[in-house]
PDB file of C-alpha atoms in Angstrom:
ATOM      1  CA  MET P   1      87.998  80.225-254.488  1.00 84.00           C
ATOM      2  CA  ALA P   2      86.840  78.743-251.195  1.00 92.00           C
ATOM      3  CA  LYS P   3      85.581  81.142-248.567  1.00 98.00           C
ATOM      4  CA  LYS P   4      87.946  81.664-245.633  1.00 98.00           C
ATOM      5  CA  ALA P   5      87.068  81.431-241.952  1.00 98.00           C
ATOM      6  CA  LEU P   6      89.067  82.075-238.808  1.00 98.00           C
ATOM      7  CA  VAL P   7      88.088  80.222-235.633  1.00 98.00           C
ATOM      8  CA  LEU P   8      89.612  81.570-232.420  1.00 98.00           C
ATOM      9  CA  GLY P   9      89.462  79.074-229.575  1.00 98.00           C
ATOM     10  CA  ALA P  10      89.507  76.227-232.107  1.00 98.00           C
ATOM     11  CA  GLY P  11      91.055  73.804-229.628  1.00 97.00           C
ATOM     12  CA  GLY P  12      88.054  74.103-227.344  1.00 96.00           C
ATOM     13  CA  PHE P  13      84.732  72.311-227.379  1.00 96.00           C
ATOM     14  CA  ILE P  14      82.561  74.674-229.461  1.00 98.00           C
ATOM     15  CA  GLY P  15      85.435  75.935-231.607  1.00 98.00           C
ATOM     16  CA  HIS P  16      86.545  72.444-232.637  1.00 98.00           C
ATOM     17  CA  HIS P  17      83.002  71.512-233.620  1.00 98.00           C
ATOM     18  CA  MET P  18      82.665  74.771-235.575  1.00 98.00           C
ATOM     19  CA  VAL P  19      85.854  74.035-237.526  1.00 98.00           C
ATOM     20  CA  ARG P  20      84.410  70.644-238.454  1.00 98.00           C
ATOM     21  CA  ARG P  21      81.126  72.237-239.604  1.00 98.00           C
ATOM     22  CA  LEU P  22      82.850  74.913-241.698  1.00 98.00           C
ATOM     23  CA  LYS P  23      85.085  72.338-243.387  1.00 98.00           C
ATOM     24  CA  LYS P  24      81.996  70.335-244.356  1.00 98.00           C
ATOM     25  CA  GLU P  25      80.639  73.521-245.936  1.00 98.00           C
ATOM     26  CA  GLY P  26      83.792  73.871-248.038  1.00 98.00           C
ATOM     27  CA  PHE P  27      85.518  76.700-246.161  1.00 98.00           C
ATOM     28  CA  TRP P  28      89.271  77.076-245.892  1.00 98.00           C
ATOM     29  CA  VAL P  29      89.725  77.324-242.109  1.00 98.00           C
ATOM     30  CA  ARG P  30      92.492  78.615-239.863  1.00 98.00           C
ATOM     31  CA  GLY P  31      92.168  77.654-236.199  1.00 98.00           C
ATOM     32  CA  VAL P  32      93.972  79.268-233.273  1.00 98.00           C
ATOM     33  CA  ASP P  33      94.275  78.162-229.654  1.00 98.00           C
ATOM     34  CA  LEU P  34      96.705  77.532-226.800  1.00 97.00           C
ATOM     35  CA  LYS P  35      96.218  73.814-227.369  1.00 96.00           C
ATOM     36  CA  TYR P  36      95.124  71.292-229.954  1.00 97.00           C
ATOM     37  CA  PRO P  37      91.679  69.690-229.650  1.00 96.00           C
ATOM     38  CA  GLU P  38      91.928  67.041-226.946  1.00 94.00           C
ATOM     39  CA  PHE P  39      89.759  64.234-228.261  1.00 96.00           C
ATOM     40  CA  SER P  40      90.151  64.121-232.043  1.00 96.00           C
ATOM     41  CA  GLU P  41      92.443  65.322-234.795  1.00 96.00           C
ATOM     42  CA  VAL P  42      92.617  68.909-236.009  1.00 96.00           C
ATOM     43  CA  GLU P  43      90.426  69.428-239.080  1.00 97.00           C
ATOM     44  CA  ALA P  44      91.467  73.013-239.852  1.00 98.00           C
ATOM     45  CA  ASP P  45      93.618  73.697-242.907  1.00 98.00           C
ATOM     46  CA  GLU P  46      95.985  75.612-240.642  1.00 98.00           C
ATOM     47  CA  PHE P  47      96.143  75.403-236.858  1.00 98.00           C
ATOM     48  CA  VAL P  48      98.225  77.955-234.977  1.00 98.00           C
ATOM     49  CA  ILE P  49      99.254  77.252-231.395  1.00 98.00           C
ATOM     50  CA  GLY P  50      99.423  80.637-229.744  1.00 98.00           C
ATOM     51  CA  ASP P  51      98.246  82.967-226.989  1.00 98.00           C
ATOM     52  CA  LEU P  52      95.617  85.473-228.095  1.00 98.00           C
ATOM     53  CA  ARG P  53      96.470  87.645-225.085  1.00 98.00           C
ATOM     54  CA  ASP P  54      99.615  88.524-227.076  1.00 98.00           C
ATOM     55  CA  PRO P  55      98.824  91.306-229.592  1.00 98.00           C
ATOM     56  CA  HIS P  56     101.728  90.220-231.828  1.00 98.00           C
ATOM     57  CA  LEU P  57     100.281  86.724-232.111  1.00 98.00           C
ATOM     58  CA  VAL P  58      96.864  88.191-232.940  1.00 98.00           C
ATOM     59  CA  GLU P  59      98.428  90.318-235.698  1.00 98.00           C
ATOM     60  CA  LYS P  60     100.119  87.192-237.048  1.00 98.00           C
ATOM     61  CA  VAL P  61      96.891  85.158-237.307  1.00 98.00           C
ATOM     62  CA  ILE P  62      94.647  88.011-238.528  1.00 98.00           C
ATOM     63  CA  ASP P  63      96.943  88.871-241.427  1.00 97.00           C
ATOM     64  CA  GLN P  64      94.442  88.702-244.292  1.00 97.00           C
ATOM     65  CA  LYS P  65      90.771  89.119-245.086  1.00 97.00           C
ATOM     66  CA  PHE P  66      88.430  86.408-243.788  1.00 98.00           C
ATOM     67  CA  ASP P  67      84.816  85.957-244.826  1.00 98.00           C
ATOM     68  CA  GLU P  68      83.850  84.899-241.296  1.00 98.00           C
ATOM     69  CA  ILE P  69      85.649  85.198-237.949  1.00 98.00           C
ATOM     70  CA  TYR P  70      84.345  83.263-234.938  1.00 98.00           C
ATOM     71  CA  GLN P  71      85.629  84.375-231.521  1.00 98.00           C
ATOM     72  CA  PHE P  72      85.123  81.577-228.980  1.00 98.00           C
ATOM     73  CA  ALA P  73      88.408  81.985-227.088  1.00 98.00           C
ATOM     74  CA  ALA P  74      87.889  82.664-223.373  1.00 96.00           C
ATOM     75  CA  ASP P  75      88.993  81.627-219.912  1.00 93.00           C
ATOM     76  CA  MET P  76      85.951  79.644-218.824  1.00 86.00           C
ATOM     77  CA  GLY P  77      84.549  76.503-217.269  1.00 80.00           C
ATOM     78  CA  GLY P  78      81.633  75.099-215.323  1.00 78.00           C
ATOM     79  CA  ALA P  79      80.350  76.045-211.874  1.00 80.00           C
ATOM     80  CA  GLY P  80      83.371  74.512-210.163  1.00 83.00           C
ATOM     81  CA  TYR P  81      85.628  76.920-212.039  1.00 88.00           C
ATOM     82  CA  VAL P  82      83.495  80.050-212.416  1.00 88.00           C
ATOM     83  CA  PHE P  83      81.594  80.305-209.117  1.00 85.00           C
ATOM     84  CA  THR P  84      84.260  79.551-206.516  1.00 87.00           C
ATOM     85  CA  GLY P  85      85.792  83.022-206.828  1.00 90.00           C
ATOM     86  CA  ASP P  86      89.299  81.577-207.017  1.00 93.00           C
ATOM     87  CA  ASN P  87      89.699  82.290-210.740  1.00 94.00           C
ATOM     88  CA  ASP P  88      87.973  85.675-211.041  1.00 96.00           C
ATOM     89  CA  ALA P  89      91.039  87.800-211.821  1.00 97.00           C
ATOM     90  CA  ALA P  90      92.330  85.374-214.450  1.00 96.00           C
ATOM     91  CA  ILE P  91      88.897  85.037-216.074  1.00 96.00           C
ATOM     92  CA  MET P  92      88.408  88.799-216.373  1.00 97.00           C
ATOM     93  CA  HIS P  93      91.955  89.667-217.403  1.00 97.00           C
ATOM     94  CA  ASN P  94      92.474  86.885-219.919  1.00 97.00           C
ATOM     95  CA  SER P  95      89.137  87.050-221.718  1.00 97.00           C
ATOM     96  CA  ALA P  96      88.979  90.862-221.879  1.00 98.00           C
ATOM     97  CA  LEU P  97      92.536  91.042-223.229  1.00 98.00           C
ATOM     98  CA  ILE P  98      91.736  88.522-225.952  1.00 98.00           C
ATOM     99  CA  ASN P  99      88.697  90.501-227.092  1.00 98.00           C
ATOM    100  CA  LEU P 100      90.520  93.845-226.998  1.00 98.00           C
ATOM    101  CA  ASN P 101      93.357  92.438-229.121  1.00 98.00           C
ATOM    102  CA  VAL P 102      91.106  90.657-231.593  1.00 98.00           C
ATOM    103  CA  LEU P 103      88.737  93.568-232.241  1.00 98.00           C
ATOM    104  CA  GLU P 104      91.476  96.145-232.706  1.00 98.00           C
ATOM    105  CA  THR P 105      93.405  93.917-235.111  1.00 98.00           C
ATOM    106  CA  CYS P 106      90.213  93.188-237.068  1.00 98.00           C
ATOM    107  CA  ARG P 107      89.627  96.938-237.340  1.00 98.00           C
ATOM    108  CA  LYS P 108      93.151  97.575-238.606  1.00 98.00           C
ATOM    109  CA  THR P 109      92.994  94.789-241.193  1.00 98.00           C
ATOM    110  CA  GLY P 110      89.508  95.607-242.456  1.00 98.00           C
ATOM    111  CA  ASN P 111      87.954  92.384-241.149  1.00 98.00           C
ATOM    112  CA  LYS P 112      84.451  93.553-240.356  1.00 97.00           C
ATOM    113  CA  ARG P 113      82.349  90.413-239.837  1.00 98.00           C
ATOM    114  CA  ILE P 114      83.048  88.757-236.496  1.00 98.00           C
ATOM    115  CA  PHE P 115      80.956  86.587-234.180  1.00 98.00           C
ATOM    116  CA  PHE P 116      81.367  86.863-230.398  1.00 98.00           C
ATOM    117  CA  SER P 117      80.207  84.112-228.055  1.00 98.00           C
ATOM    118  CA  SER P 118      78.720  85.775-224.993  1.00 98.00           C
ATOM    119  CA  SER P 119      76.884  83.908-222.241  1.00 97.00           C
ATOM    120  CA  ALA P 120      73.612  83.619-220.374  1.00 97.00           C
ATOM    121  CA  CYS P 121      75.738  84.424-217.314  1.00 95.00           C
ATOM    122  CA  ILE P 122      75.321  88.112-218.181  1.00 97.00           C
ATOM    123  CA  TYR P 123      71.697  88.081-217.009  1.00 98.00           C
ATOM    124  CA  PRO P 124      70.894  89.692-213.632  1.00 97.00           C
ATOM    125  CA  LYS P 125      70.914  87.433-210.619  1.00 96.00           C
ATOM    126  CA  TYR P 126      67.732  89.133-209.334  1.00 96.00           C
ATOM    127  CA  ASN P 127      65.785  87.825-212.357  1.00 96.00           C
ATOM    128  CA  GLN P 128      66.856  84.233-211.758  1.00 97.00           C
ATOM    129  CA  GLU P 129      65.925  83.599-208.139  1.00 95.00           C
ATOM    130  CA  ASP P 130      62.679  81.722-208.883  1.00 96.00           C
ATOM    131  CA  PRO P 131      63.668  78.321-210.328  1.00 95.00           C
ATOM    132  CA  ASP P 132      60.271  77.971-212.029  1.00 95.00           C
ATOM    133  CA  ASN P 133      60.089  81.416-213.667  1.00 96.00           C
ATOM    134  CA  PRO P 134      63.504  82.850-214.560  1.00 97.00           C
ATOM    135  CA  ASN P 135      63.583  85.890-216.851  1.00 97.00           C
ATOM    136  CA  CYS P 136      66.276  85.729-219.533  1.00 98.00           C
ATOM    137  CA  ALA P 137      64.725  87.899-222.221  1.00 98.00           C
ATOM    138  CA  GLU P 138      67.472  89.757-224.057  1.00 98.00           C
ATOM    139  CA  ASP P 139      66.213  93.164-222.937  1.00 97.00           C
ATOM    140  CA  SER P 140      66.346  92.134-219.267  1.00 98.00           C
ATOM    141  CA  ALA P 141      70.153  92.401-219.097  1.00 98.00           C
ATOM    142  CA  TYR P 142      70.020  95.872-217.540  1.00 97.00           C
ATOM    143  CA  PRO P 143      70.156  97.071-214.790  1.00 97.00           C
ATOM    144  CA  ALA P 144      73.127  94.706-214.797  1.00 98.00           C
ATOM    145  CA  MET P 145      73.901  92.317-211.954  1.00 97.00           C
ATOM    146  CA  PRO P 146      75.519  89.114-213.266  1.00 96.00           C
ATOM    147  CA  ASP P 147      76.099  86.378-210.694  1.00 90.00           C
ATOM    148  CA  SER P 148      79.818  86.000-211.467  1.00 94.00           C
ATOM    149  CA  GLU P 149      82.852  87.924-212.685  1.00 96.00           C
ATOM    150  CA  TYR P 150      82.719  85.673-215.753  1.00 95.00           C
ATOM    151  CA  GLY P 151      79.301  87.200-216.508  1.00 96.00           C
ATOM    152  CA  TRP P 152      80.581  90.733-215.916  1.00 97.00           C
ATOM    153  CA  GLU P 153      83.461  90.204-218.356  1.00 97.00           C
ATOM    154  CA  LYS P 154      81.102  88.837-220.998  1.00 98.00           C
ATOM    155  CA  LEU P 155      78.824  91.861-220.545  1.00 98.00           C
ATOM    156  CA  PHE P 156      81.780  94.250-220.844  1.00 98.00           C
ATOM    157  CA  SER P 157      82.924  92.486-224.002  1.00 98.00           C
ATOM    158  CA  GLU P 158      79.424  92.680-225.496  1.00 98.00           C
ATOM    159  CA  ARG P 159      79.581  96.431-225.029  1.00 98.00           C
ATOM    160  CA  LEU P 160      83.068  96.504-226.523  1.00 98.00           C
ATOM    161  CA  TYR P 161      81.884  94.707-229.680  1.00 98.00           C
ATOM    162  CA  LEU P 162      78.852  96.982-229.958  1.00 98.00           C
ATOM    163  CA  ALA P 163      81.083 100.070-229.586  1.00 98.00           C
ATOM    164  CA  TYR P 164      83.261  98.860-232.477  1.00 98.00           C
ATOM    165  CA  HIS P 165      80.059  98.269-234.434  1.00 98.00           C
ATOM    166  CA  ARG P 166      78.872 101.840-233.842  1.00 98.00           C
ATOM    167  CA  ASN P 167      82.200 103.636-234.193  1.00 98.00           C
ATOM    168  CA  TYR P 168      83.925 101.641-236.931  1.00 98.00           C
ATOM    169  CA  GLY P 169      81.133  99.933-238.854  1.00 97.00           C
ATOM    170  CA  MET P 170      82.158  96.449-237.693  1.00 98.00           C
ATOM    171  CA  GLU P 171      79.553  93.821-238.624  1.00 98.00           C
ATOM    172  CA  VAL P 172      79.612  92.119-235.235  1.00 98.00           C
ATOM    173  CA  ARG P 173      77.248  89.312-234.281  1.00 98.00           C
ATOM    174  CA  ILE P 174      76.650  88.494-230.601  1.00 98.00           C
ATOM    175  CA  ALA P 175      74.979  85.408-229.118  1.00 98.00           C
ATOM    176  CA  ARG P 176      74.366  84.577-225.468  1.00 98.00           C
ATOM    177  CA  TYR P 177      74.909  80.832-225.137  1.00 98.00           C
ATOM    178  CA  HIS P 178      72.910  78.795-222.622  1.00 97.00           C
ATOM    179  CA  ASN P 179      74.779  75.686-221.419  1.00 95.00           C
ATOM    180  CA  ILE P 180      76.082  74.061-224.597  1.00 97.00           C
ATOM    181  CA  PHE P 181      76.906  70.350-224.294  1.00 98.00           C
ATOM    182  CA  GLY P 182      77.881  67.341-226.376  1.00 98.00           C
ATOM    183  CA  PRO P 183      80.732  64.933-227.127  1.00 98.00           C
ATOM    184  CA  GLU P 184      84.373  66.039-227.077  1.00 97.00           C
ATOM    185  CA  GLY P 185      83.928  68.584-224.309  1.00 95.00           C
ATOM    186  CA  SER P 186      85.542  68.788-220.872  1.00 94.00           C
ATOM    187  CA  TRP P 187      84.294  65.966-218.686  1.00 96.00           C
ATOM    188  CA  ASN P 188      86.918  65.442-215.972  1.00 93.00           C
ATOM    189  CA  ASP P 189      89.284  68.439-215.757  1.00 91.00           C
ATOM    190  CA  GLY P 190      87.475  70.760-213.334  1.00 87.00           C
ATOM    191  CA  ARG P 191      86.006  72.887-216.137  1.00 87.00           C
ATOM    192  CA  GLU P 192      83.198  70.541-217.141  1.00 93.00           C
ATOM    193  CA  LYS P 193      79.586  71.704-216.998  1.00 91.00           C
ATOM    194  CA  ALA P 194      76.617  69.924-215.439  1.00 94.00           C
ATOM    195  CA  PRO P 195      75.662  67.503-218.274  1.00 97.00           C
ATOM    196  CA  ALA P 196      79.218  66.221-218.675  1.00 97.00           C
ATOM    197  CA  ALA P 197      79.847  66.101-214.928  1.00 96.00           C
ATOM    198  CA  LEU P 198      76.666  64.102-214.290  1.00 97.00           C
ATOM    199  CA  CYS P 199      77.302  61.776-217.237  1.00 98.00           C
ATOM    200  CA  ARG P 200      80.744  61.089-215.772  1.00 98.00           C
ATOM    201  CA  LYS P 201      79.409  60.494-212.259  1.00 98.00           C
ATOM    202  CA  VAL P 202      76.725  58.113-213.502  1.00 98.00           C
ATOM    203  CA  ALA P 203      79.170  56.248-215.741  1.00 98.00           C
ATOM    204  CA  VAL P 204      81.711  55.873-212.934  1.00 97.00           C
ATOM    205  CA  ALA P 205      79.030  54.582-210.551  1.00 97.00           C
ATOM    206  CA  LYS P 206      77.730  52.147-213.185  1.00 97.00           C
ATOM    207  CA  LEU P 207      81.145  50.769-214.133  1.00 97.00           C
ATOM    208  CA  LYS P 208      82.469  50.590-210.562  1.00 96.00           C
ATOM    209  CA  GLY P 209      79.272  49.206-209.027  1.00 96.00           C
ATOM    210  CA  LEU P 210      78.565  52.199-206.792  1.00 96.00           C
ATOM    211  CA  ASP P 211      75.009  52.942-205.644  1.00 96.00           C
ATOM    212  CA  TYR P 212      74.993  56.772-205.498  1.00 97.00           C
ATOM    213  CA  ILE P 213      76.201  59.988-207.100  1.00 97.00           C
ATOM    214  CA  GLU P 214      76.791  63.408-205.556  1.00 96.00           C
ATOM    215  CA  ILE P 215      75.106  66.639-206.668  1.00 96.00           C
ATOM    216  CA  TRP P 216      76.067  70.129-205.491  1.00 93.00           C
ATOM    217  CA  GLY P 217      73.277  71.841-203.561  1.00 93.00           C
ATOM    218  CA  ASP P 218      69.701  70.584-203.347  1.00 95.00           C
ATOM    219  CA  GLY P 219      69.471  69.818-207.082  1.00 96.00           C
ATOM    220  CA  LYS P 220      66.343  71.922-207.438  1.00 96.00           C
ATOM    221  CA  GLN P 221      68.079  74.673-209.403  1.00 95.00           C
ATOM    222  CA  THR P 222      66.798  74.748-212.996  1.00 97.00           C
ATOM    223  CA  ARG P 223      68.610  75.096-216.316  1.00 97.00           C
ATOM    224  CA  THR P 224      68.209  74.549-220.039  1.00 97.00           C
ATOM    225  CA  PHE P 225      70.875  72.693-222.024  1.00 98.00           C
ATOM    226  CA  LEU P 226      71.532  72.930-225.766  1.00 98.00           C
ATOM    227  CA  TYR P 227      73.175  70.231-227.879  1.00 98.00           C
ATOM    228  CA  ILE P 228      76.262  71.351-229.789  1.00 98.00           C
ATOM    229  CA  ASP P 229      74.846  70.851-233.305  1.00 98.00           C
ATOM    230  CA  GLU P 230      71.908  73.136-232.501  1.00 98.00           C
ATOM    231  CA  CYS P 231      74.326  75.738-231.137  1.00 98.00           C
ATOM    232  CA  LEU P 232      76.328  75.687-234.365  1.00 98.00           C
ATOM    233  CA  GLU P 233      73.194  76.023-236.495  1.00 98.00           C
ATOM    234  CA  GLY P 234      71.977  79.060-234.562  1.00 98.00           C
ATOM    235  CA  THR P 235      75.444  80.613-234.621  1.00 98.00           C
ATOM    236  CA  VAL P 236      75.910  80.228-238.369  1.00 98.00           C
ATOM    237  CA  ARG P 237      72.416  81.569-239.084  1.00 98.00           C
ATOM    238  CA  LEU P 238      73.140  84.637-236.958  1.00 98.00           C
ATOM    239  CA  MET P 239      76.558  85.161-238.539  1.00 98.00           C
ATOM    240  CA  ARG P 240      75.090  85.144-242.052  1.00 98.00           C
ATOM    241  CA  SER P 241      72.123  87.340-241.196  1.00 98.00           C
ATOM    242  CA  ASP P 242      72.007  91.136-241.283  1.00 97.00           C
ATOM    243  CA  TRP P 243      71.298  91.362-237.550  1.00 97.00           C
ATOM    244  CA  THR P 244      73.799  92.151-234.803  1.00 98.00           C
ATOM    245  CA  GLY P 245      72.090  90.765-231.693  1.00 96.00           C
ATOM    246  CA  PRO P 246      72.675  90.120-228.813  1.00 98.00           C
ATOM    247  CA  VAL P 247      70.427  87.078-228.927  1.00 98.00           C
ATOM    248  CA  ASN P 248      69.935  83.961-226.836  1.00 98.00           C
ATOM    249  CA  ILE P 249      71.029  80.654-228.333  1.00 98.00           C
ATOM    250  CA  GLY P 250      69.695  77.960-226.039  1.00 98.00           C
ATOM    251  CA  SER P 251      66.936  75.467-225.366  1.00 98.00           C
ATOM    252  CA  GLU P 252      63.612  76.215-223.692  1.00 97.00           C
ATOM    253  CA  GLU P 253      63.306  72.677-222.250  1.00 98.00           C
ATOM    254  CA  MET P 254      63.930  73.468-218.579  1.00 98.00           C
ATOM    255  CA  VAL P 255      64.816  70.776-216.031  1.00 98.00           C
ATOM    256  CA  THR P 256      66.090  70.685-212.476  1.00 97.00           C
ATOM    257  CA  ILE P 257      69.574  69.295-211.926  1.00 97.00           C
ATOM    258  CA  ASN P 258      67.943  66.361-210.122  1.00 97.00           C
ATOM    259  CA  GLN P 259      65.792  65.695-213.211  1.00 98.00           C
ATOM    260  CA  LEU P 260      68.867  65.937-215.433  1.00 98.00           C
ATOM    261  CA  ALA P 261      70.581  63.301-213.291  1.00 98.00           C
ATOM    262  CA  GLU P 262      67.540  61.016-213.412  1.00 98.00           C
ATOM    263  CA  MET P 263      67.388  61.330-217.201  1.00 98.00           C
ATOM    264  CA  ILE P 264      71.058  60.354-217.501  1.00 98.00           C
ATOM    265  CA  MET P 265      70.513  57.365-215.171  1.00 98.00           C
ATOM    266  CA  GLU P 266      67.664  56.179-217.407  1.00 98.00           C
ATOM    267  CA  ILE P 267      69.914  56.448-220.451  1.00 98.00           C
ATOM    268  CA  ALA P 268      72.672  54.529-218.630  1.00 98.00           C
ATOM    269  CA  GLY P 269      70.222  51.857-217.454  1.00 97.00           C
ATOM    270  CA  VAL P 270      71.002  52.289-213.747  1.00 97.00           C
ATOM    271  CA  LYS P 271      69.128  53.530-210.689  1.00 97.00           C
ATOM    272  CA  LEU P 272      71.321  55.405-208.232  1.00 97.00           C
ATOM    273  CA  LYS P 273      70.710  57.358-205.047  1.00 97.00           C
ATOM    274  CA  ILE P 274      71.475  61.075-205.129  1.00 97.00           C
ATOM    275  CA  LYS P 275      73.538  62.497-202.276  1.00 97.00           C
ATOM    276  CA  HIS P 276      73.324  66.288-202.059  1.00 97.00           C
ATOM    277  CA  VAL P 277      76.571  67.928-200.936  1.00 96.00           C
ATOM    278  CA  PRO P 278      77.783  71.531-200.545  1.00 92.00           C
ATOM    279  CA  GLY P 279      79.149  73.130-203.702  1.00 89.00           C
ATOM    280  CA  PRO P 280      78.821  76.097-206.078  1.00 86.00           C
ATOM    281  CA  GLN P 281      75.434  76.279-207.812  1.00 84.00           C
ATOM    282  CA  GLY P 282      75.010  79.606-209.571  1.00 86.00           C
ATOM    283  CA  VAL P 283      71.542  81.126-209.910  1.00 92.00           C
ATOM    284  CA  ARG P 284      68.406  79.222-208.882  1.00 95.00           C
ATOM    285  CA  GLY P 285      66.838  79.238-212.330  1.00 96.00           C
ATOM    286  CA  ARG P 286      67.867  79.931-215.919  1.00 96.00           C
ATOM    287  CA  LYS P 287      65.988  79.323-219.161  1.00 97.00           C
ATOM    288  CA  SER P 288      66.655  80.536-222.681  1.00 97.00           C
ATOM    289  CA  ASP P 289      63.981  82.884-224.015  1.00 98.00           C
ATOM    290  CA  ASN P 290      63.767  82.145-227.760  1.00 98.00           C
ATOM    291  CA  ARG P 291      61.108  84.612-228.834  1.00 98.00           C
ATOM    292  CA  LEU P 292      63.577  87.121-230.282  1.00 98.00           C
ATOM    293  CA  ILE P 293      65.707  84.661-232.273  1.00 98.00           C
ATOM    294  CA  PHE P 294      62.562  83.139-233.780  1.00 98.00           C
ATOM    295  CA  ARG P 295      61.237  86.563-234.705  1.00 98.00           C
ATOM    296  CA  LYS P 296      64.525  87.720-236.256  1.00 98.00           C
ATOM    297  CA  LEU P 297      65.873  84.509-237.830  1.00 98.00           C
ATOM    298  CA  GLY P 298      62.785  82.292-238.094  1.00 98.00           C
ATOM    299  CA  TRP P 299      64.639  79.561-236.211  1.00 97.00           C
ATOM    300  CA  LYS P 300      64.764  78.000-232.783  1.00 94.00           C
ATOM    301  CA  PRO P 301      66.278  74.725-231.502  1.00 96.00           C
ATOM    302  CA  SER P 302      64.212  71.565-231.869  1.00 95.00           C
ATOM    303  CA  MET P 303      66.313  68.649-230.574  1.00 97.00           C
ATOM    304  CA  PRO P 304      64.931  67.138-227.342  1.00 98.00           C
ATOM    305  CA  LEU P 305      67.334  67.218-224.395  1.00 98.00           C
ATOM    306  CA  ARG P 306      67.196  63.444-224.025  1.00 98.00           C
ATOM    307  CA  LYS P 307      68.422  62.826-227.578  1.00 98.00           C
ATOM    308  CA  GLY P 308      71.487  65.011-227.046  1.00 98.00           C
ATOM    309  CA  LEU P 309      72.158  63.379-223.679  1.00 98.00           C
ATOM    310  CA  GLU P 310      72.027  59.902-225.224  1.00 98.00           C
ATOM    311  CA  ILE P 311      74.800  60.816-227.669  1.00 98.00           C
ATOM    312  CA  THR P 312      76.838  62.598-225.006  1.00 98.00           C
ATOM    313  CA  TYR P 313      76.462  59.864-222.387  1.00 98.00           C
ATOM    314  CA  ARG P 314      77.684  57.167-224.791  1.00 98.00           C
ATOM    315  CA  TRP P 315      80.797  59.212-225.543  1.00 98.00           C
ATOM    316  CA  ILE P 316      81.540  59.984-221.879  1.00 98.00           C
ATOM    317  CA  GLU P 317      80.965  56.401-220.746  1.00 98.00           C
ATOM    318  CA  GLU P 318      83.593  55.341-223.266  1.00 98.00           C
ATOM    319  CA  GLN P 319      86.031  57.943-221.873  1.00 97.00           C
ATOM    320  CA  VAL P 320      85.324  56.719-218.328  1.00 98.00           C
ATOM    321  CA  ARG P 321      85.827  53.097-219.386  1.00 97.00           C
ATOM    322  CA  LYS P 322      89.253  53.949-220.847  1.00 97.00           C
ATOM    323  CA  ALA P 323      90.245  55.986-217.773  1.00 96.00           C
ATOM    324  CA  ILE P 324      89.303  53.148-215.419  1.00 96.00           C
ATOM    325  CA  LYS P 325      91.227  50.636-217.535  1.00 95.00           C
ATOM    326  CA  GLU P 326      94.303  52.873-217.407  1.00 95.00           C
ATOM    327  CA  GLY P 327      93.986  53.403-213.655  1.00 93.00           C
ATOM    328  CA  GLU P 328      93.122  57.102-213.918  1.00 92.00           C
ATOM    329  CA  LEU P 329      89.690  56.806-212.263  1.00 89.00           C
TER     330      LEU P 329
END
């Protein structure tokens, strides 16, 4: 019989890609989300539209034994969603409730192996003030001081998963994702992250004949960005290991936001001016520290940032082209 997997948040960017990967591996997959994937057809064997904040819905979808459960469902977005402060209560309430419901139902049904997608946003703000030398080693998380309520909720949920691991023998696996990007993610709905937002801005300028793009802040803040396929590989390796984590899953190729924009312009074949405008920025520097994942799993990402951006830019330019043709941009 085929192995069974449950993907929570399967209508979202990472979840949809994970469903596709698991199907290629021969799994029978059930996906759950508030919505269907936006940009391509559902590939899960079953797809349940439902709200994981509802414990009755969670009991309905976790009604049998699964070989692997992936918990990606969360209230999240890019800097424009997370760092304004306008969505803090919803982010904390919705995501915590999902994790509380999911873990307790897994305990009751004897589903022990579950992956939780945490975030690099849990790392202390005081360790990320130097854009050239941020500290995101896994053991630097405490004393805790995340830069957003989104980060605080993720840190709380990490502790929740680890408590279920200690008290009930749950085989939890926890990864802290660092800026995952790629095709079929948010690019124009207010929840998009920097790579998608900049690809969109460059594509719009190129197709409409504009000579500049806007970047929030001075553009000197640094980040690392990981292509979706690398994220899935690290996640699956962690899930099938005998190690709990938490562990970083991210790239070590650090760039400024200005450099990211320049790289995308090169890919698009245009040269645009950058206009810096006020806007939420997050911490000054963030870089995945991959020493621990390499030591524990013998793996670290290898795809160059530019290669992932080339694939992503082509996809977003096509979305922009369609939106312009239909009068939406």
